[in-house]
XYZ file of C-alpha atoms in Angstrom:
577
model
C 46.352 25.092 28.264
C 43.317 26.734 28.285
C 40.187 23.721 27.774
C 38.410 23.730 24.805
C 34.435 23.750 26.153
C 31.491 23.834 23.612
C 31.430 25.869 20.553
C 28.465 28.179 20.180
C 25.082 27.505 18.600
C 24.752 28.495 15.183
C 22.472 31.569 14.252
C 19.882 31.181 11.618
C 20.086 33.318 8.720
C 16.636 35.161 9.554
C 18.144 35.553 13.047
C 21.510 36.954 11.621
C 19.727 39.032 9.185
C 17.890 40.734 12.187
C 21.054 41.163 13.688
C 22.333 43.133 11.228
C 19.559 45.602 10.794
C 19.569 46.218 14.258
C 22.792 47.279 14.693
C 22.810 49.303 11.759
C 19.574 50.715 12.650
C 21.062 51.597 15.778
C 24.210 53.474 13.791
C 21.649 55.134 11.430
C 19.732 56.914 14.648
C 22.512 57.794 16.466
C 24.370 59.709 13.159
C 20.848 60.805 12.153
C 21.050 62.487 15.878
C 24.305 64.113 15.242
C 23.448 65.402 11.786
C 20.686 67.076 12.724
C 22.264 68.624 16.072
C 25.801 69.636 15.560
C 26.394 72.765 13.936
C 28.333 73.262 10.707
C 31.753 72.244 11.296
C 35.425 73.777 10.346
C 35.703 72.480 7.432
C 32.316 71.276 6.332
C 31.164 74.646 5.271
C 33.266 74.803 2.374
C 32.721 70.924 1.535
C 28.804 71.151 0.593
C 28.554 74.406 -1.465
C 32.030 73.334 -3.167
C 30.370 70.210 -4.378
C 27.628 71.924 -5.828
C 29.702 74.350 -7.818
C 31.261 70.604 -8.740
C 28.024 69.230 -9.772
C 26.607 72.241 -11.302
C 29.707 74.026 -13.417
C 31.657 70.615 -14.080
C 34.619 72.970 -12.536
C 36.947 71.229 -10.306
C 39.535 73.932 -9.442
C 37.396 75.583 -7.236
C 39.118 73.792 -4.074
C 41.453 71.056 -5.011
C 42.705 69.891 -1.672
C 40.292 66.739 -1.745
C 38.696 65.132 -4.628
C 35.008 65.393 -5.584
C 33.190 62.345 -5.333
C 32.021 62.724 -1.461
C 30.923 66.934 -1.745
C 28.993 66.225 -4.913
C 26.849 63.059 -3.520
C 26.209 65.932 -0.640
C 25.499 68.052 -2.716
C 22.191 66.424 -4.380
C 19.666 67.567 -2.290
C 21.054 71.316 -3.104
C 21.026 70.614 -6.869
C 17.682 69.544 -7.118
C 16.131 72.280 -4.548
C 17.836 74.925 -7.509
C 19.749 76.317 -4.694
C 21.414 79.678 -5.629
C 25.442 80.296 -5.427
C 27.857 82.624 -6.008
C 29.804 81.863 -9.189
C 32.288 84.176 -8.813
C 34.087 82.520 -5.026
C 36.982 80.273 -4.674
C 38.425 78.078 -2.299
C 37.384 77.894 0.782
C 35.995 81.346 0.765
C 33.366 79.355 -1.411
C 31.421 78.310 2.037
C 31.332 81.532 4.269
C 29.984 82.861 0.896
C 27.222 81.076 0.768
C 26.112 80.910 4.289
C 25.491 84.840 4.362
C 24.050 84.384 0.798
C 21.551 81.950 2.834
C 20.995 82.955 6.347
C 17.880 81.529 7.051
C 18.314 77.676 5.295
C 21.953 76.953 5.066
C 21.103 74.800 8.199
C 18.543 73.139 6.315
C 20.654 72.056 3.487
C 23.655 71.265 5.658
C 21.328 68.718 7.331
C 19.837 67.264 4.335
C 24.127 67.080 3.085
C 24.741 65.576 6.213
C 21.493 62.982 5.915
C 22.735 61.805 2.598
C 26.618 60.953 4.137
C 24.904 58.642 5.947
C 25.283 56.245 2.903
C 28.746 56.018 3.817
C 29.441 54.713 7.496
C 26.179 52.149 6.508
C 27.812 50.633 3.725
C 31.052 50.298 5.646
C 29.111 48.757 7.886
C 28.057 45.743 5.697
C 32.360 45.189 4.574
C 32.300 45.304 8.042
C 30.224 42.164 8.664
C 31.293 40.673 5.668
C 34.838 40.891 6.016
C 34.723 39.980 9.911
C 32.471 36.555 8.872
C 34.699 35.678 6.496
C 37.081 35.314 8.715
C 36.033 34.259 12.227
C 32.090 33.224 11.668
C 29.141 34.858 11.909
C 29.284 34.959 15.980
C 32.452 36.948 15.853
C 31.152 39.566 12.633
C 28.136 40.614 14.837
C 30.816 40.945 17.423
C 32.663 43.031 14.938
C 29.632 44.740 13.763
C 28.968 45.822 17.066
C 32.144 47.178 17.983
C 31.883 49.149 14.931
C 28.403 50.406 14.978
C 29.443 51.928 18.661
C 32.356 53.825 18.255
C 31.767 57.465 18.467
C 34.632 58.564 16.066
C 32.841 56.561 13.096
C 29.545 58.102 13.918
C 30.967 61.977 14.869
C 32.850 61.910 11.618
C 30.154 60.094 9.602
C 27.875 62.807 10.228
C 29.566 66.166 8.911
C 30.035 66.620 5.096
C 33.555 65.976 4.765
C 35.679 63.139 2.564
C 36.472 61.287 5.531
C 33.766 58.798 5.797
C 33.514 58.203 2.268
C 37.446 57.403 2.296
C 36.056 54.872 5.000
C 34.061 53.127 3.259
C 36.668 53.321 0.059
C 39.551 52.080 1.318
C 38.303 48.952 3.748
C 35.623 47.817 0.786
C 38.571 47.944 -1.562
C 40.882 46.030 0.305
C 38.302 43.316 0.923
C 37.399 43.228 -2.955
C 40.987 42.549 -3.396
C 41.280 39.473 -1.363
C 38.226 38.552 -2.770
C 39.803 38.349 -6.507
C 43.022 36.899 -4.742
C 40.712 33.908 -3.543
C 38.755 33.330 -6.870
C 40.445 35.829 -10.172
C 37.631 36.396 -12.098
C 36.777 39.086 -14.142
C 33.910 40.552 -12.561
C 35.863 40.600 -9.125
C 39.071 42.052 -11.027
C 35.550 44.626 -12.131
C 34.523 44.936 -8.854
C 37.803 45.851 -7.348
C 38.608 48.598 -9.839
C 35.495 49.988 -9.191
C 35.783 50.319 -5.676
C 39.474 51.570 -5.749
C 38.238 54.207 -8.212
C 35.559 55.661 -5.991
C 38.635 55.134 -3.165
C 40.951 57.754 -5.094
C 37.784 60.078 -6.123
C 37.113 60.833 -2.460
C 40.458 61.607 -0.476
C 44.045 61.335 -1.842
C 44.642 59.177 1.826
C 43.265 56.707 -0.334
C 46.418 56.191 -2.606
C 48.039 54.220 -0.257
C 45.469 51.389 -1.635
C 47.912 51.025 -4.433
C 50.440 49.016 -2.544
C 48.340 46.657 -1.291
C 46.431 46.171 -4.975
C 49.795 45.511 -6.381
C 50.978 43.388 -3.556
C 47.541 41.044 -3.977
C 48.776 40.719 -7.733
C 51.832 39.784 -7.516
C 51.551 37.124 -4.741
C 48.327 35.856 -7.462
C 50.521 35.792 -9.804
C 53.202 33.877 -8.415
C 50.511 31.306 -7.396
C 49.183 30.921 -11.242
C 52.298 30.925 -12.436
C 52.887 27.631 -10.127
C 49.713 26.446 -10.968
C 49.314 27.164 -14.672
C 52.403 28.538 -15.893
C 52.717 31.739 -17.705
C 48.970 31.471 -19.346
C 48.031 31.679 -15.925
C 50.236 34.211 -15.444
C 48.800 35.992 -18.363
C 45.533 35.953 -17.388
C 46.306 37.750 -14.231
C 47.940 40.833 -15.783
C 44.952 41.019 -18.258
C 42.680 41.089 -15.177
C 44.791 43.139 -13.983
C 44.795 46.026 -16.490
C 41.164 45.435 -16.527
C 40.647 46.512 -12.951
C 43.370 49.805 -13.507
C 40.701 50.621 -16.189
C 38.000 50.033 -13.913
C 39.827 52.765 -10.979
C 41.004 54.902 -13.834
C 37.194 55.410 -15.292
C 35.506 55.935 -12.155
C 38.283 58.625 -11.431
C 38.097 60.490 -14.401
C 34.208 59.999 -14.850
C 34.169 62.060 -11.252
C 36.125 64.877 -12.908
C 34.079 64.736 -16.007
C 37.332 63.264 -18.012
C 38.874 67.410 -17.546
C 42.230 67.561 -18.462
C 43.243 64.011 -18.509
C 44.911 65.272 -22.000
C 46.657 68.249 -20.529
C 50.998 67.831 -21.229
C 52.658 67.523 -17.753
C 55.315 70.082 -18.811
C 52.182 72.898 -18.639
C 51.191 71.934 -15.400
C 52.805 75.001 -12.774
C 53.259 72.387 -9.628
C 54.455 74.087 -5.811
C 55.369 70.778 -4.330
C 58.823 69.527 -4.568
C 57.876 65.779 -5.190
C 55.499 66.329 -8.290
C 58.017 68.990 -9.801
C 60.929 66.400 -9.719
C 58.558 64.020 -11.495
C 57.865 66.960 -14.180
C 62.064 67.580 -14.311
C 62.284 63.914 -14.464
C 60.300 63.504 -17.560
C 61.453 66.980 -19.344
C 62.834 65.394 -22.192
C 59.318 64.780 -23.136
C 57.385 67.891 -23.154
C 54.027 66.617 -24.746
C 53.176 63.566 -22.510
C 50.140 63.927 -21.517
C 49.157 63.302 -17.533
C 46.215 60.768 -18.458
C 44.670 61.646 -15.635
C 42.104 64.493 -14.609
C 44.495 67.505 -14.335
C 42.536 68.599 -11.147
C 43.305 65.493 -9.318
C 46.798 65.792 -10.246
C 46.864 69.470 -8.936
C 45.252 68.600 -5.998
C 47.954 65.893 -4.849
C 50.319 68.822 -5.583
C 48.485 71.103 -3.320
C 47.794 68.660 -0.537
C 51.871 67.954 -0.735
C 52.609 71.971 -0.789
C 50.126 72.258 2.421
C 51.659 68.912 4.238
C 55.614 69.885 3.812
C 54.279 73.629 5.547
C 54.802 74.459 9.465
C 51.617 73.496 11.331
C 50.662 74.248 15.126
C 50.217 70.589 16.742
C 49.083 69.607 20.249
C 49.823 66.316 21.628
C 49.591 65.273 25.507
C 50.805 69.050 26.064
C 53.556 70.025 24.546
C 53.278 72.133 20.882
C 55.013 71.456 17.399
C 55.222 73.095 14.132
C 56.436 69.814 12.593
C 54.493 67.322 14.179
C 54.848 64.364 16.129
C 55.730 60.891 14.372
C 53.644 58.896 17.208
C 50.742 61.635 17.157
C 48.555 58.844 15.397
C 49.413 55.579 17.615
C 48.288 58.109 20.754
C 44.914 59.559 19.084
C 43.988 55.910 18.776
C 45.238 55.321 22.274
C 43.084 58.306 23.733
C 40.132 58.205 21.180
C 39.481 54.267 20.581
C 37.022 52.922 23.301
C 38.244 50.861 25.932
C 36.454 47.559 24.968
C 37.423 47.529 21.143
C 41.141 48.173 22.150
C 41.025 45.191 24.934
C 39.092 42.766 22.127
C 41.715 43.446 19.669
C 44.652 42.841 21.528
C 42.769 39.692 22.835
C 42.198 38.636 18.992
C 45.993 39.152 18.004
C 46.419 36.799 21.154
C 44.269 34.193 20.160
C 45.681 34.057 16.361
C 48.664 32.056 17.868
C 46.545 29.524 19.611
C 43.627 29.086 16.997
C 46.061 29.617 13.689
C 44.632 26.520 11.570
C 42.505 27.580 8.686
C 42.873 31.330 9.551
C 43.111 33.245 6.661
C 46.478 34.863 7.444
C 46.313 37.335 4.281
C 43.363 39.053 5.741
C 45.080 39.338 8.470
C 48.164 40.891 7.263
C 46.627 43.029 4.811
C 44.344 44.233 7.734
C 47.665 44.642 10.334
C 50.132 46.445 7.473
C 46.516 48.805 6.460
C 46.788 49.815 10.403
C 50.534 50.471 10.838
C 51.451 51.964 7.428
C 47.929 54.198 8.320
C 49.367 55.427 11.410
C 53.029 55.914 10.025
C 52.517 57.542 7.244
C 50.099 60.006 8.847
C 52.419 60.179 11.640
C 54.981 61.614 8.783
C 53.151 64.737 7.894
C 53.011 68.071 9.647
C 49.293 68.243 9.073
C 48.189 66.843 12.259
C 44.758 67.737 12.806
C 42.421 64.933 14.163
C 42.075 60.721 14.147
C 39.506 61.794 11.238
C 43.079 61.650 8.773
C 43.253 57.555 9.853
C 39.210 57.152 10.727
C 39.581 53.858 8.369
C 41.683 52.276 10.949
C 38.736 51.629 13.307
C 36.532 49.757 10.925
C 39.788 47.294 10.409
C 40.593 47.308 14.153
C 36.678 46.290 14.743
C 36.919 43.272 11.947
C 39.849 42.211 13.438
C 38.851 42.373 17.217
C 35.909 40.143 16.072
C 38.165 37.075 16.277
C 38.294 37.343 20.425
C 34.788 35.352 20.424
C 36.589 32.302 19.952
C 37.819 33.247 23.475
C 34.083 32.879 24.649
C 34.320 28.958 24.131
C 36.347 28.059 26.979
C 33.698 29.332 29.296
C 30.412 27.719 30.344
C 26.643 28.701 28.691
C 26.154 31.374 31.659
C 30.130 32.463 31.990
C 29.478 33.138 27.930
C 26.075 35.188 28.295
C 27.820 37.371 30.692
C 30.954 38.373 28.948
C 28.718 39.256 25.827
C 26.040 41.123 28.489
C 29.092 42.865 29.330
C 30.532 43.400 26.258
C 27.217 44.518 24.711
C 26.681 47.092 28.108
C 30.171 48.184 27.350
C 29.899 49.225 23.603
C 26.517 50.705 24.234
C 28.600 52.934 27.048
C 30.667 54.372 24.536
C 27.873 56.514 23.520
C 26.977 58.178 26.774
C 28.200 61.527 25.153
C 25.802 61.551 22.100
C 25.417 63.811 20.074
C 28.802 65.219 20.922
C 30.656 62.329 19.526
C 33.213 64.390 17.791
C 34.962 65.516 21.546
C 35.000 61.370 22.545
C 37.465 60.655 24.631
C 37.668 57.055 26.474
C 38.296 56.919 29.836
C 42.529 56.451 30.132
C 42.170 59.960 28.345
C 39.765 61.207 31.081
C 36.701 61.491 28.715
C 35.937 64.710 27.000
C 37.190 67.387 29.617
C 40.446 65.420 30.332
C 41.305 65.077 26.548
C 42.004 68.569 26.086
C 45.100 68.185 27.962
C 46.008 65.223 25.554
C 44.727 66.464 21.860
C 42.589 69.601 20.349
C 41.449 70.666 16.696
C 39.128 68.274 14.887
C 39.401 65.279 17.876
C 37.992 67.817 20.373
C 36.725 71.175 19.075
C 35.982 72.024 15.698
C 33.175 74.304 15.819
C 30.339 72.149 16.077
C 28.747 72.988 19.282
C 27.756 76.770 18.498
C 23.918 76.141 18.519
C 24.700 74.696 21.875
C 25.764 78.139 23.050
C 23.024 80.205 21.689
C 20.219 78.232 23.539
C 22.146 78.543 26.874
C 22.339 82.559 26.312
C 18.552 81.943 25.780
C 17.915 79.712 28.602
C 20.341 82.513 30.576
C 18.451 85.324 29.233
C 21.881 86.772 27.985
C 21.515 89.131 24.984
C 25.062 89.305 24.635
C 28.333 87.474 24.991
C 31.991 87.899 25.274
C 32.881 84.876 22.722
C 36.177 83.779 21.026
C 34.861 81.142 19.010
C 36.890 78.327 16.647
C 34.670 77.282 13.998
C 34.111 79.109 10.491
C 30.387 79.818 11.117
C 30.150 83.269 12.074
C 27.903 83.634 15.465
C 26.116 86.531 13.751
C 24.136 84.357 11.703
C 23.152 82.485 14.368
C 21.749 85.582 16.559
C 24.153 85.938 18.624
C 25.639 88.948 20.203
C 29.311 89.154 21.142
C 32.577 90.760 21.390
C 36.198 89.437 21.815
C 37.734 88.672 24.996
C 39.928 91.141 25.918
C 43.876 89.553 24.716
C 45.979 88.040 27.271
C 44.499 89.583 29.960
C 41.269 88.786 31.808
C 38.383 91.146 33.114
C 35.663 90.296 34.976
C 32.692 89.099 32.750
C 30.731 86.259 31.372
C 32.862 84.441 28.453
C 32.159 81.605 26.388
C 35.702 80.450 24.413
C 35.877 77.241 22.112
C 38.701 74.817 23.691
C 41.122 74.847 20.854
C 41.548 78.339 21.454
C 41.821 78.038 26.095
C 44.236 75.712 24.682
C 46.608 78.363 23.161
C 45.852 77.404 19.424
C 46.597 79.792 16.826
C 43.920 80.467 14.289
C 41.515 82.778 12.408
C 39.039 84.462 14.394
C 35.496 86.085 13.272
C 34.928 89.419 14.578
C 31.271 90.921 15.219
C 31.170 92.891 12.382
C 31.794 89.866 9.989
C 35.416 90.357 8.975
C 38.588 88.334 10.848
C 41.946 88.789 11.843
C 44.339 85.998 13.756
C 44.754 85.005 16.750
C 48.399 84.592 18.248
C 49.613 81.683 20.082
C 48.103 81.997 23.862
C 46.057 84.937 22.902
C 43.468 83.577 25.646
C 45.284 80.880 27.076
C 45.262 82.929 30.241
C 41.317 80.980 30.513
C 43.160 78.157 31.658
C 43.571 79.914 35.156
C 40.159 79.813 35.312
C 37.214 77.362 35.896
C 34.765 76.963 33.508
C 31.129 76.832 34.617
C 29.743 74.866 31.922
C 31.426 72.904 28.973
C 29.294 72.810 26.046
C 29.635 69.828 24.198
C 33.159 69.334 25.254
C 34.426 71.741 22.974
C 32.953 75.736 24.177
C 34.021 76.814 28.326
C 31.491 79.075 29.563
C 33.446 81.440 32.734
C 31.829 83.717 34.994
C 34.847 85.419 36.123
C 34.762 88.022 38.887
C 36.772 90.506 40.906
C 38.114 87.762 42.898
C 38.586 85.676 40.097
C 40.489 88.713 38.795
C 42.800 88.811 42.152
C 43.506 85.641 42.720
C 45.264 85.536 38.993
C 46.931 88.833 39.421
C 48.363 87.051 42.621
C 49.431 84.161 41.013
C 51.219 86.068 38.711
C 52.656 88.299 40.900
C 54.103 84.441 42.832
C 55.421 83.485 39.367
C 57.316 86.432 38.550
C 59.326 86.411 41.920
């Protein structure tokens, strides 16, 4: 048995306080960095300009795939500038819209978008601490806040205008609310929770796995007041209760603008198999209304239509159209840095020796978040990125906290240099700033060595285009043979290109985004503005070849020449006999 040494000084609360700034200061600069270097990402260029229409119209079937809440808050800076739009877009045509409608600012407002997200991974930041001190002390939350802070998938993803950060922040403040009112059920904690599982469901639909746990937390209360107190007790729980469904259902329907939350669910014309046996179910009742904003509703139906489709996925190379049930439990393996995966498996090791006084709902509710997370992502066909489970590191960093205990069986010295080396460690997870999107850790073999592991959104998703157009400057190259992922079309950005020839080389100088050297299928933009597809291994034939330069981690710049050319014709020539 390990000895037990000295515990470790406690911090003052001006000390602690100073802490905590820090750290998040040192989050803040490094997203404020990515923001205002990466270039508009896949999806983000329908998010913004979608959430003004939101803001501006009160219209919510623009785009229904994600709820509102995150695109509007983005969207302030563009509503109070009196930023023009096209009224007459939908869907995700909405963004390449209004990026040639604004040619020489979209940047501009995409950055100030991007500026205001940062609201998000901050405030996560602070359940962070909160949660983590709760727990272990306020040693182990700056732990946990550091852990946090460091990890480049919070702060890649934090710093594009999409849901994901916002569903963050949603789901682990929610979940801590909820243990909050399981300690103490009073009514402005039953208040508080509702109101955070309400802005939970208004900015990703990931978020309605909340529900669960929210029923879970009442139940077990009420079991415990009904010990304590009988069925008053009892009583008082379910009024609470309903009180904090209010709560979730307002701040739903008050991001929709209360739209359709009358509409009958018989009129309702639903694709997805689930929601239309819920309609049949309830057919005998033609007039009931949904309660519920009609877009949201629609949306779920249209996320479920999109999820049950056939989807190109990569995963440690080998392709899928359905998916692969452990594609989450290895994104975490490959993406998650080194020292937060070692601290967290140390943690769940030290629970069994230090179990008095731990509060062991926090940490089931924090274990079952993680594993029904990666499950019931790992279910879906949609396998795009770690972005779909981002929440997952937060909870992984506030449990990992708990390893400091480990730090009191060593000496005052032994102690300073574990936490030197911990602190040396975190900060090392970085390095690739402001490219934090293509992180890989080191197992994976960092950012060029992931490729061969996972693509789309984890690796490549468009944001390094900027990043090209200053090396063509720097090359003096007026023009470029590019094949390029993202939904920003180079034109805008000056740049000069063709296609690579299809699946077969010529000599040249090529710059191709990863996802497609890769083999992915997707939607290509031409040089005169319109796009066609491009087939599985279209330019997969790059792969022969070395790059010169990897942008980012997610654009390979080749120089290929005659003898490139020969060499490949002579390996093909060896694999045909």
């Amino acid at each position: 048995m390990l000895p037990e040494g000295t515990p470790l000084r406690d911090i003052s609360p001006r000390s602690e306080l100073i802490c905590v700034v820090l750290l998040l200061t040192l989050q803040l600069g490094f997203c404020l960095h990515a923001a205002l270097s990466l270039t508009v990402t896949h999806d983000e260029i329908w998010h913004l300009p979608v959430g003004l229409r939101n803001l501006r119209e009160g219209r919510f079937d623009i785009e229904t795939v994600n709820p509102p809440l995150t695109r509007m808050w983005g969207a302030v800076p563009l509503a109070l500038g009196n930023v023009t739009i096209d009224p007459n877009v939908t869907g995700q045509d909405v963004g390449r819209k209004f990026v040639e409608d604004h040619p020489g600012d979209f940047q501009f407002w995409y950055r100030w978008g991007r500026v205001l997200h940062l609201i998000w991974p901050l405030a996560t930041g602070i359940v962070v601490y909160l949660w983590s001190r709760r727990l272990w002390g306020t040693h182990a939350a700056l732990l946990s806040l550091l852990l946090y802070v460091t990890c480049p998938n919070v702060i890649g993803y934090s710093s594009v205008v999409t849901p994901d950060a916002g569903a963050m922040f949603g789901f682990v403040a929610t979940l801590l609310a909820g243990l909050w009112w399981r300690d103490r059920p009073e009514w402005k904690r039953a208040v508080l929770c509702g109101t955070l599982l309400g802005i939970a469901l208004a900015t990703k639909f990931t978020s309605l796995l909340l529900l669960p746990f929210i029923v879970l937390i009442a139940g077990a209360l009420a079991v415990r007041c009904a010990k304590q107190s009988g069925w008053r007790g009892v009583g008082r729980i379910a009024v609470q209760f309903a009180i904090m469904a209010a709560c979730s259902w307002l701040i739903l329907s008050l991001n929709y603008r209360m739209n359709g939350i009358t509409t009958p669910l018989a009129q309702l014309d639903f694709q997805s198999e689930g929601l239309k046996g819920i309609q049949q179910l309830f057919s005998s009742m033609p007039s009931l209304p949904i309660l519920v904003p009609r877009d949201y509703l629609l949306g779920i139906d249209e996320q479920r239509r999109v999820m049950a489709g056939q989807h190109p996925v990569f995963l440690n190379g080998q392709w899928s159209l359905e998916g692969f049930r452990s594609y989450f439990f290895f994104a975490l393996i490959y993406k998650t840095p080194h020292v937060l995966q070692l601290l967290f498996i140390l943690s769940l090791l030290s629970i069994f020796r230090w179990r008095r006084g731990l509060r062991w709902w926090d940490v089931a509710v924090i274990l079952l978040s993680i594993l029904l997370l990666i499950v019931m992502a790992g279910q879906e066909s949609l396998q795009l990125g770690v972005r779909y489970v981002l929440m997952v590191f937060p909870l992984m960093a506030i449990l990992a906290g708990g390893a400091v205990k480990l730090l009191n069986v060593f000496s005052a010295r032994a102690r300073q240099m574990v936490m030197g080396t911990i602190v040396v460690l975190s900060l090392f997870s970085l390095r690739f700033a402001p490219n934090h999107l293509a992180y890989f850790n080191e197992w994976a073999g960092g950012p060029i060595g992931g490729r061969m592991h996972l693509i789309d959104s984890n690796l490549d998703w468009g944001q390094n285009l900027h990043d090209l157009k200053r090396e063509m400057d720097a090359r003096g190259l007026e023009s470029i043979r590019l094949a390029y992922f993202g939904t920003i079309p180079p034109s805008v950005l000056g740049i000069q290109y063709d296609l690579p020839p299809s699946r077969s080389p010529e000599p040249g100088t090529y710059a191709v985004s990863v996802n497609f050297v890769m083999g992915r299928p997707h939607g290509i933009t031409l040089a005169d503005g319109s796009t066609r597809a491009v087939d599985f291994e279209e330019f997969g034939y790059f792969r022969f070849f070395q790059p010169v330069k990897t942008l980012g981690g997610s654009i390979d710049l080749y120089e290929i020449t005659e003898e490139d050319l020969q060499e490949y014709n002579a390996a093909l020539q060896q694999l045909s006999r």
